[in-house]
């Protein structure tokens, strides 16, 4: 995997919103038994990114982004 960590503050607010929204609406993103509103999911992920608990990762091979926990082994390997 050829990946880069993208600092969230280098994205426009619209781009950041789009990356986070795409991530939280992805199939397989599970928030448990209780349905959580989209706005809440977005706010939670944004907070994790801004507090350094999650990072945006861009995969150059697939031309796609994902959001990973800061303590994820892949993030540590990139860092």
mmCIF file of C-alpha atoms in Angstrom:
data_model
loop_
_atom_site.group_PDB
_atom_site.id
_atom_site.type_symbol
_atom_site.label_atom_id
_atom_site.label_comp_id
_atom_site.label_asym_id
_atom_site.label_seq_id
_atom_site.Cartn_x
_atom_site.Cartn_y
_atom_site.Cartn_z
ATOM 1 C CA UNK A 1 0.000 0.000 0.000
ATOM 2 C CA UNK A 2 1.337 3.379 -1.004
ATOM 3 C CA UNK A 3 -0.390 5.704 1.438
ATOM 4 C CA UNK A 4 -0.018 9.164 2.889
ATOM 5 C CA UNK A 5 -1.446 10.795 5.994
ATOM 6 C CA UNK A 6 -3.298 13.943 4.948
ATOM 7 C CA UNK A 7 -3.398 16.650 7.640
ATOM 8 C CA UNK A 8 -7.051 17.616 8.020
ATOM 9 C CA UNK A 9 -6.223 21.313 8.153
ATOM 10 C CA UNK A 10 -4.766 21.141 4.640
ATOM 11 C CA UNK A 11 -8.200 20.270 3.245
ATOM 12 C CA UNK A 12 -10.880 22.828 2.540
ATOM 13 C CA UNK A 13 -13.847 22.626 4.939
ATOM 14 C CA UNK A 14 -15.949 21.231 2.081
ATOM 15 C CA UNK A 15 -13.395 18.543 1.205
ATOM 16 C CA UNK A 16 -13.021 17.535 4.856
ATOM 17 C CA UNK A 17 -16.800 17.327 5.220
ATOM 18 C CA UNK A 18 -16.984 15.169 2.079
ATOM 19 C CA UNK A 19 -14.265 12.769 3.241
ATOM 20 C CA UNK A 20 -15.868 12.348 6.664
ATOM 21 C CA UNK A 21 -19.395 12.000 5.268
ATOM 22 C CA UNK A 22 -18.271 9.356 2.765
ATOM 23 C CA UNK A 23 -16.518 7.478 5.563
ATOM 24 C CA UNK A 24 -19.466 7.425 7.984
ATOM 25 C CA UNK A 25 -21.946 6.360 5.288
ATOM 26 C CA UNK A 26 -19.764 3.511 4.025
ATOM 27 C CA UNK A 27 -21.190 0.001 4.161
ATOM 28 C CA UNK A 28 -19.854 -1.817 7.188
ATOM 29 C CA UNK A 29 -19.511 1.236 9.416
ATOM 30 C CA UNK A 30 -21.352 0.050 12.519
ATOM 31 C CA UNK A 31 -22.476 2.227 15.391
ATOM 32 C CA UNK A 32 -24.203 -0.533 17.368
ATOM 33 C CA UNK A 33 -27.855 -1.257 18.053
ATOM 34 C CA UNK A 34 -29.004 2.349 18.366
ATOM 35 C CA UNK A 35 -29.381 4.330 15.140
ATOM 36 C CA UNK A 36 -27.153 7.407 15.291
ATOM 37 C CA UNK A 37 -28.096 10.443 13.156
ATOM 38 C CA UNK A 38 -25.710 11.226 10.292
ATOM 39 C CA UNK A 39 -24.911 14.661 11.728
ATOM 40 C CA UNK A 40 -23.881 13.065 15.035
ATOM 41 C CA UNK A 41 -21.652 10.520 13.299
ATOM 42 C CA UNK A 42 -19.967 13.284 11.299
ATOM 43 C CA UNK A 43 -19.443 15.420 14.412
ATOM 44 C CA UNK A 44 -17.951 12.470 16.315
ATOM 45 C CA UNK A 45 -15.472 11.633 13.545
ATOM 46 C CA UNK A 46 -14.566 15.316 13.031
ATOM 47 C CA UNK A 47 -13.812 15.615 16.754
ATOM 48 C CA UNK A 48 -11.618 12.504 16.668
ATOM 49 C CA UNK A 49 -9.679 13.932 13.721
ATOM 50 C CA UNK A 50 -9.274 17.388 15.268
ATOM 51 C CA UNK A 51 -8.133 15.945 18.618
ATOM 52 C CA UNK A 52 -5.589 13.670 16.905
ATOM 53 C CA UNK A 53 -7.363 10.411 17.726
ATOM 54 C CA UNK A 54 -7.958 9.647 14.034
ATOM 55 C CA UNK A 55 -6.214 10.571 10.782
ATOM 56 C CA UNK A 56 -7.132 10.788 7.124
ATOM 57 C CA UNK A 57 -5.149 8.371 4.968
ATOM 58 C CA UNK A 58 -4.946 8.654 1.173
ATOM 59 C CA UNK A 59 -4.106 5.459 -0.732
ATOM 60 C CA UNK A 60 -2.290 6.391 -3.936
ATOM 61 C CA UNK A 61 -2.827 2.960 -5.506
ATOM 62 C CA UNK A 62 -6.617 3.037 -5.222
ATOM 63 C CA UNK A 63 -6.955 6.842 -5.297
ATOM 64 C CA UNK A 64 -9.157 6.650 -2.209
ATOM 65 C CA UNK A 65 -9.264 7.926 1.346
ATOM 66 C CA UNK A 66 -10.090 6.345 4.642
ATOM 67 C CA UNK A 67 -10.013 7.407 8.263
ATOM 68 C CA UNK A 68 -8.023 5.343 10.737
ATOM 69 C CA UNK A 69 -7.400 5.541 14.459
ATOM 70 C CA UNK A 70 -4.105 7.210 15.266
ATOM 71 C CA UNK A 71 -2.922 4.075 17.065
ATOM 72 C CA UNK A 72 -3.607 1.826 14.051
ATOM 73 C CA UNK A 73 -0.442 -0.099 13.054
ATOM 74 C CA UNK A 74 -0.703 1.225 9.479
ATOM 75 C CA UNK A 75 -0.701 4.809 10.737
ATOM 76 C CA UNK A 76 2.318 4.077 12.913
ATOM 77 C CA UNK A 77 4.117 2.578 9.893
ATOM 78 C CA UNK A 78 3.392 5.712 7.856
ATOM 79 C CA UNK A 79 4.307 8.121 10.615
#
